[in-house]
Amino acid sequence: GAVVSQHPSWVICKSGTSVKIECRSLDFQATTMFWYRQFPKQSLMLMATSNEGSKATYEQGVEKDKFLINHASLTLSTLTVTSAHPEDSSFYICSAIPDRAAEQYFGPGTRLTVT
Amino acid sequence: AQSVTQLDSHVSVSEGTPVLLRCNYSSSYSPSLFWYVQHPNKGLQLLLKYTSAATLVKGINGFEAEFKKSETSFHLTKPSAHMSDAAEYFCVVSGNSGYALNFGKGTSLLVTP
C-alpha cells in the first residue's frame, strides 16, 4: 500500500525558535498534500492544503505566516512552525493523495512540544 | 457545509461482543463518508468508505457500516470485538472541495478481556 512518512516523529524546541516537519510520499507521487493538527483527545483539524508547485490554501483561522508550507516536489511537503510558542504544541499529521479521486494516505504524525 | 457528529466519546465492550460506534452526518449534498482508525503512535488507517454505491459497506478487519439517508447516520459495527480493536475511531465526511476531509471528534474504543 501507499506509504507516507513524517520526520521527525517528535521534536522539542524552545519558545521563539522555528521547527520544520517533513512529509514524504514514499512510493507514489502526491499531487496534493494536507496538513492537520490534533490536540490531545481531540479530532484532527485541517490546517492547509498544498499542491505541488503552488501556494498552499489555508483554512480559516490558520496563520499563514506562522505555519509555512512548502510543497516543492511531488514527494515532499514541509511545514515550518515559525517563532513557536507553547500553544503550538500539538500533534501534526500530514496526508497525501496521488490524485483527487484517491483516498488520503496519512503519515504517522509528529509530536511537537514547545518549552 | 459538511460535518459529522460522533455520538459517543468512549465505548467499552468485552472481547467477543459486538461493537457499535455511532456517527451522524450533515451534508448539503450526497456525501462521501469514511471511518478511520488511529492506533497509538501509528498513522490513520482507512477502515471503509461510502461513495454512493452500496449502502452497506464492508471494510477491513471485519468492520462494516451502513449508510442510512433517512436517519443521516453511518454507524460502524463489528460482530465480535478483538483486543486489537482497541483504538481511536474517526467518522469522516468529505469537505466542500470534494477531497478535503472533515473529521468527527473521535470515539475511543476500549476492549476488555
Tab-separated table of C-alpha atoms in Angstrom:
chain	number	residue	atom	x	y	z
A	1	GLY	CA	0.000	0.000	0.000
A	2	ALA	CA	0.895	3.658	-0.270
A	3	VAL	CA	3.198	4.872	2.479
A	4	VAL	CA	3.602	8.374	3.846
A	5	SER	CA	6.379	9.190	6.275
A	6	GLN	CA	6.969	12.127	8.549
A	7	HIS	CA	10.161	13.391	10.075
A	8	PRO	CA	10.820	13.895	12.862
A	9	SER	CA	8.364	11.749	14.792
A	10	TRP	CA	8.768	14.025	17.777
A	11	VAL	CA	10.566	17.277	18.442
A	12	ILE	CA	11.081	19.566	21.402
A	13	CYS	CA	12.013	23.172	20.763
A	14	LYS	CA	12.340	26.340	22.763
A	15	SER	CA	9.840	29.150	22.561
A	16	GLY	CA	10.716	31.611	19.809
A	17	THR	CA	12.542	29.149	17.595
A	18	SER	CA	11.319	27.611	14.340
A	19	VAL	CA	10.894	23.959	13.568
A	20	LYS	CA	10.441	22.176	10.258
A	21	ILE	CA	8.424	18.997	9.767
A	22	GLU	CA	8.773	16.919	6.619
A	23	CYS	CA	6.107	14.815	4.942
A	24	ARG	CA	7.121	12.383	2.210
A	25	SER	CA	5.169	10.060	-0.025
A	26	LEU	CA	7.493	7.081	-0.346
A	27	ASP	CA	6.019	5.060	-3.187
A	28	PHE	CA	3.792	7.428	-5.120
A	29	GLN	CA	3.735	10.963	-6.399
A	30	ALA	CA	1.437	13.175	-4.401
A	31	THR	CA	-0.328	15.877	-6.345
A	32	THR	CA	-1.836	17.172	-3.144
A	33	MET	CA	-0.806	17.016	0.484
A	34	PHE	CA	-2.751	18.033	3.538
A	35	TRP	CA	-1.631	19.187	6.970
A	36	TYR	CA	-3.724	18.512	10.061
A	37	ARG	CA	-3.351	19.412	13.690
A	38	GLN	CA	-4.605	17.225	16.521
A	39	PHE	CA	-4.830	18.322	20.135
A	40	PRO	CA	-4.822	15.647	22.853
A	41	LYS	CA	-8.006	13.612	22.902
A	42	GLN	CA	-9.455	15.721	20.124
A	43	SER	CA	-10.155	15.436	16.449
A	44	LEU	CA	-7.979	16.320	13.501
A	45	MET	CA	-8.357	19.856	12.231
A	46	LEU	CA	-7.356	20.586	8.660
A	47	MET	CA	-4.798	23.382	8.582
A	48	ALA	CA	-3.973	23.672	4.910
A	49	THR	CA	-3.985	22.009	1.533
A	50	SER	CA	-0.921	22.176	-0.653
A	51	ASN	CA	-0.499	21.355	-4.319
A	52	GLU	CA	2.914	20.761	-5.799
A	53	GLY	CA	4.425	23.929	-7.179
A	54	SER	CA	1.748	26.298	-5.942
A	55	LYS	CA	0.910	28.170	-2.776
A	56	ALA	CA	-0.908	26.362	-0.019
A	57	THR	CA	-4.552	27.055	0.734
A	58	TYR	CA	-5.039	27.685	4.428
A	59	GLU	CA	-8.176	27.036	6.424
A	60	GLN	CA	-9.874	29.899	8.153
A	61	GLY	CA	-8.141	30.862	11.357
A	62	VAL	CA	-4.774	29.346	10.452
A	63	GLU	CA	-1.966	31.900	10.360
A	64	LYS	CA	-0.149	31.692	7.043
A	65	ASP	CA	2.927	33.482	8.317
A	66	LYS	CA	3.227	31.219	11.300
A	67	PHE	CA	2.711	27.898	9.582
A	68	LEU	CA	4.742	27.983	6.390
A	69	ILE	CA	4.002	25.187	3.956
A	70	ASN	CA	6.205	24.316	1.007
A	71	HIS	CA	5.282	21.584	-1.469
A	72	ALA	CA	8.420	21.748	-3.592
A	73	SER	CA	8.204	18.332	-5.196
A	74	LEU	CA	5.693	15.585	-5.840
A	75	THR	CA	7.003	13.578	-2.926
A	76	LEU	CA	7.813	16.180	-0.297
A	77	SER	CA	5.911	18.818	1.632
A	78	THR	CA	7.256	20.703	4.618
A	79	LEU	CA	5.526	22.523	7.442
A	80	THR	CA	7.597	25.118	9.284
A	81	VAL	CA	6.269	26.425	12.566
A	82	THR	CA	7.866	29.839	12.924
A	83	SER	CA	8.513	31.559	16.245
A	84	ALA	CA	6.952	28.657	18.061
A	85	HIS	CA	5.120	29.177	21.342
A	86	PRO	CA	3.875	26.658	23.911
A	87	GLU	CA	0.341	26.892	22.495
A	88	ASP	CA	1.704	25.499	19.216
A	89	SER	CA	2.472	22.247	20.993
A	90	SER	CA	0.384	19.627	19.255
A	91	PHE	CA	0.374	16.540	17.082
A	92	TYR	CA	0.830	17.431	13.412
A	93	ILE	CA	-0.283	14.930	10.800
A	94	CYS	CA	0.116	15.059	7.058
A	95	SER	CA	-1.651	13.127	4.354
A	96	ALA	CA	-1.156	12.765	0.627
A	97	ILE	CA	-3.147	11.747	-2.402
A	98	PRO	CA	-1.910	10.679	-5.854
A	99	ASP	CA	-4.944	12.255	-7.488
A	100	ARG	CA	-8.206	13.894	-6.466
A	101	ALA	CA	-10.201	10.672	-6.658
A	102	ALA	CA	-7.865	8.707	-4.422
A	103	GLU	CA	-8.111	8.117	-0.711
A	104	GLN	CA	-5.822	10.057	1.574
A	105	TYR	CA	-2.806	8.245	2.968
A	106	PHE	CA	-1.754	9.516	6.348
A	107	GLY	CA	1.635	9.877	7.900
A	108	PRO	CA	2.286	8.688	11.465
A	109	GLY	CA	2.357	12.215	12.818
A	110	THR	CA	4.884	14.489	14.522
A	111	ARG	CA	4.602	15.392	18.177
A	112	LEU	CA	5.769	18.982	18.725
A	113	THR	CA	6.456	20.251	22.220
A	114	VAL	CA	7.413	23.882	22.681
A	115	THR	CA	9.003	24.714	26.020
B	1	ALA	CA	-21.185	22.649	4.994
B	2	GLN	CA	-20.418	19.024	5.698
B	3	SER	CA	-19.921	17.740	9.225
B	4	VAL	CA	-20.146	14.604	11.302
B	5	THR	CA	-21.103	14.013	14.915
B	6	GLN	CA	-19.829	11.006	16.765
B	7	LEU	CA	-22.350	10.332	19.460
B	8	ASP	CA	-20.050	8.588	21.942
B	9	SER	CA	-16.640	9.783	23.029
B	10	HIS	CA	-15.890	6.439	24.724
B	11	VAL	CA	-17.226	2.942	24.138
B	12	SER	CA	-16.252	-0.076	26.214
B	13	VAL	CA	-17.025	-3.653	25.161
B	14	SER	CA	-15.956	-7.089	26.233
B	15	GLU	CA	-13.852	-9.181	23.907
B	16	GLY	CA	-16.086	-11.267	21.648
B	17	THR	CA	-19.123	-8.987	21.938
B	18	PRO	CA	-20.474	-6.718	19.186
B	19	VAL	CA	-19.152	-3.246	18.568
B	20	LEU	CA	-21.309	-0.259	17.634
B	21	LEU	CA	-19.792	3.170	17.069
B	22	ARG	CA	-22.345	5.793	16.144
B	23	CYS	CA	-21.988	8.616	13.653
B	24	ASN	CA	-24.472	11.098	12.260
B	25	TYR	CA	-23.645	13.341	9.327
B	26	SER	CA	-24.816	16.618	7.938
B	27	SER	CA	-24.360	17.413	4.281
B	28	SER	CA	-25.955	19.624	1.697
B	29	TYR	CA	-25.360	17.022	-0.976
B	30	SER	CA	-24.747	13.307	-1.253
B	31	PRO	CA	-21.642	12.844	0.860
B	32	SER	CA	-18.686	10.542	0.822
B	33	LEU	CA	-18.249	9.075	4.289
B	34	PHE	CA	-15.331	7.272	5.846
B	35	TRP	CA	-14.268	5.545	9.025
B	36	TYR	CA	-10.634	5.771	10.044
B	37	VAL	CA	-8.851	4.073	12.933
B	38	GLN	CA	-5.901	5.532	14.811
B	39	HIS	CA	-3.723	3.272	16.925
B	40	PRO	CA	-1.215	4.895	19.291
B	41	ASN	CA	1.920	6.038	17.511
B	42	LYS	CA	0.611	4.882	14.157
B	43	GLY	CA	-0.826	6.673	11.164
B	44	LEU	CA	-4.543	6.830	10.497
B	45	GLN	CA	-5.802	3.808	8.624
B	46	LEU	CA	-8.862	3.741	6.411
B	47	LEU	CA	-11.364	1.132	7.587
B	48	LEU	CA	-14.020	1.687	4.954
B	49	LYS	CA	-15.673	4.312	2.789
B	50	TYR	CA	-19.076	5.026	1.327
B	51	THR	CA	-19.277	6.801	-2.018
B	52	SER	CA	-22.920	6.420	-3.098
B	53	ALA	CA	-22.678	2.820	-4.204
B	54	ALA	CA	-23.994	0.051	-1.916
B	55	THR	CA	-25.374	1.373	1.348
B	56	LEU	CA	-23.820	-1.453	3.356
B	57	VAL	CA	-20.096	-1.055	3.185
B	58	LYS	CA	-17.685	-3.764	4.251
B	59	GLY	CA	-14.251	-2.777	5.419
B	60	ILE	CA	-11.115	-4.315	6.768
B	61	ASN	CA	-10.775	-6.376	9.943
B	62	GLY	CA	-14.436	-7.403	9.958
B	63	PHE	CA	-15.861	-3.894	10.264
B	64	GLU	CA	-18.824	-2.679	8.286
B	65	ALA	CA	-21.015	0.408	8.181
B	66	GLU	CA	-24.456	1.149	6.822
B	67	PHE	CA	-25.361	4.431	5.174
B	68	LYS	CA	-28.906	5.416	6.149
B	69	LYS	CA	-30.002	8.572	4.390
B	70	SER	CA	-33.336	8.779	6.217
B	71	GLU	CA	-31.519	8.795	9.549
B	72	THR	CA	-28.413	10.662	8.305
B	73	SER	CA	-26.345	8.007	10.003
B	74	PHE	CA	-23.264	5.981	9.185
B	75	HIS	CA	-22.717	3.721	12.184
B	76	LEU	CA	-19.726	1.389	12.363
B	77	THR	CA	-20.241	-2.178	13.545
B	78	LYS	CA	-18.320	-5.375	14.112
B	79	PRO	CA	-19.902	-8.655	15.219
B	80	SER	CA	-17.169	-9.666	17.629
B	81	ALA	CA	-14.594	-7.361	19.210
B	82	HIS	CA	-10.948	-8.317	19.438
B	83	MET	CA	-8.430	-6.899	21.848
B	84	SER	CA	-6.505	-5.447	18.923
B	85	ASP	CA	-9.542	-3.318	18.000
B	86	ALA	CA	-8.867	-1.011	20.936
B	87	ALA	CA	-8.077	2.347	19.326
B	88	GLU	CA	-9.488	5.739	18.407
B	89	TYR	CA	-12.072	5.728	15.623
B	90	PHE	CA	-12.975	8.704	13.486
B	91	CYS	CA	-16.037	9.203	11.331
B	92	VAL	CA	-15.178	11.492	8.427
B	93	VAL	CA	-17.049	13.295	5.662
B	94	SER	CA	-15.529	14.789	2.554
B	95	GLY	CA	-15.445	18.558	2.557
B	96	ASN	CA	-16.567	21.183	0.105
B	97	SER	CA	-13.620	20.646	-2.186
B	98	GLY	CA	-14.600	17.031	-2.571
B	99	TYR	CA	-11.390	15.654	-1.219
B	100	ALA	CA	-10.574	17.610	1.924
B	101	LEU	CA	-11.836	15.713	4.951
B	102	ASN	CA	-13.862	16.856	7.959
B	103	PHE	CA	-13.247	14.666	10.989
B	104	GLY	CA	-15.574	13.869	13.833
B	105	LYS	CA	-14.272	14.197	17.379
B	106	GLY	CA	-13.462	10.540	17.630
B	107	THR	CA	-14.630	7.582	19.696
B	108	SER	CA	-12.204	5.782	21.921
B	109	LEU	CA	-12.920	2.043	21.878
B	110	LEU	CA	-11.839	0.017	24.884
B	111	VAL	CA	-11.954	-3.762	24.690
B	112	THR	CA	-11.821	-5.630	27.967
B	113	PRO	CA	-10.885	-9.295	28.403
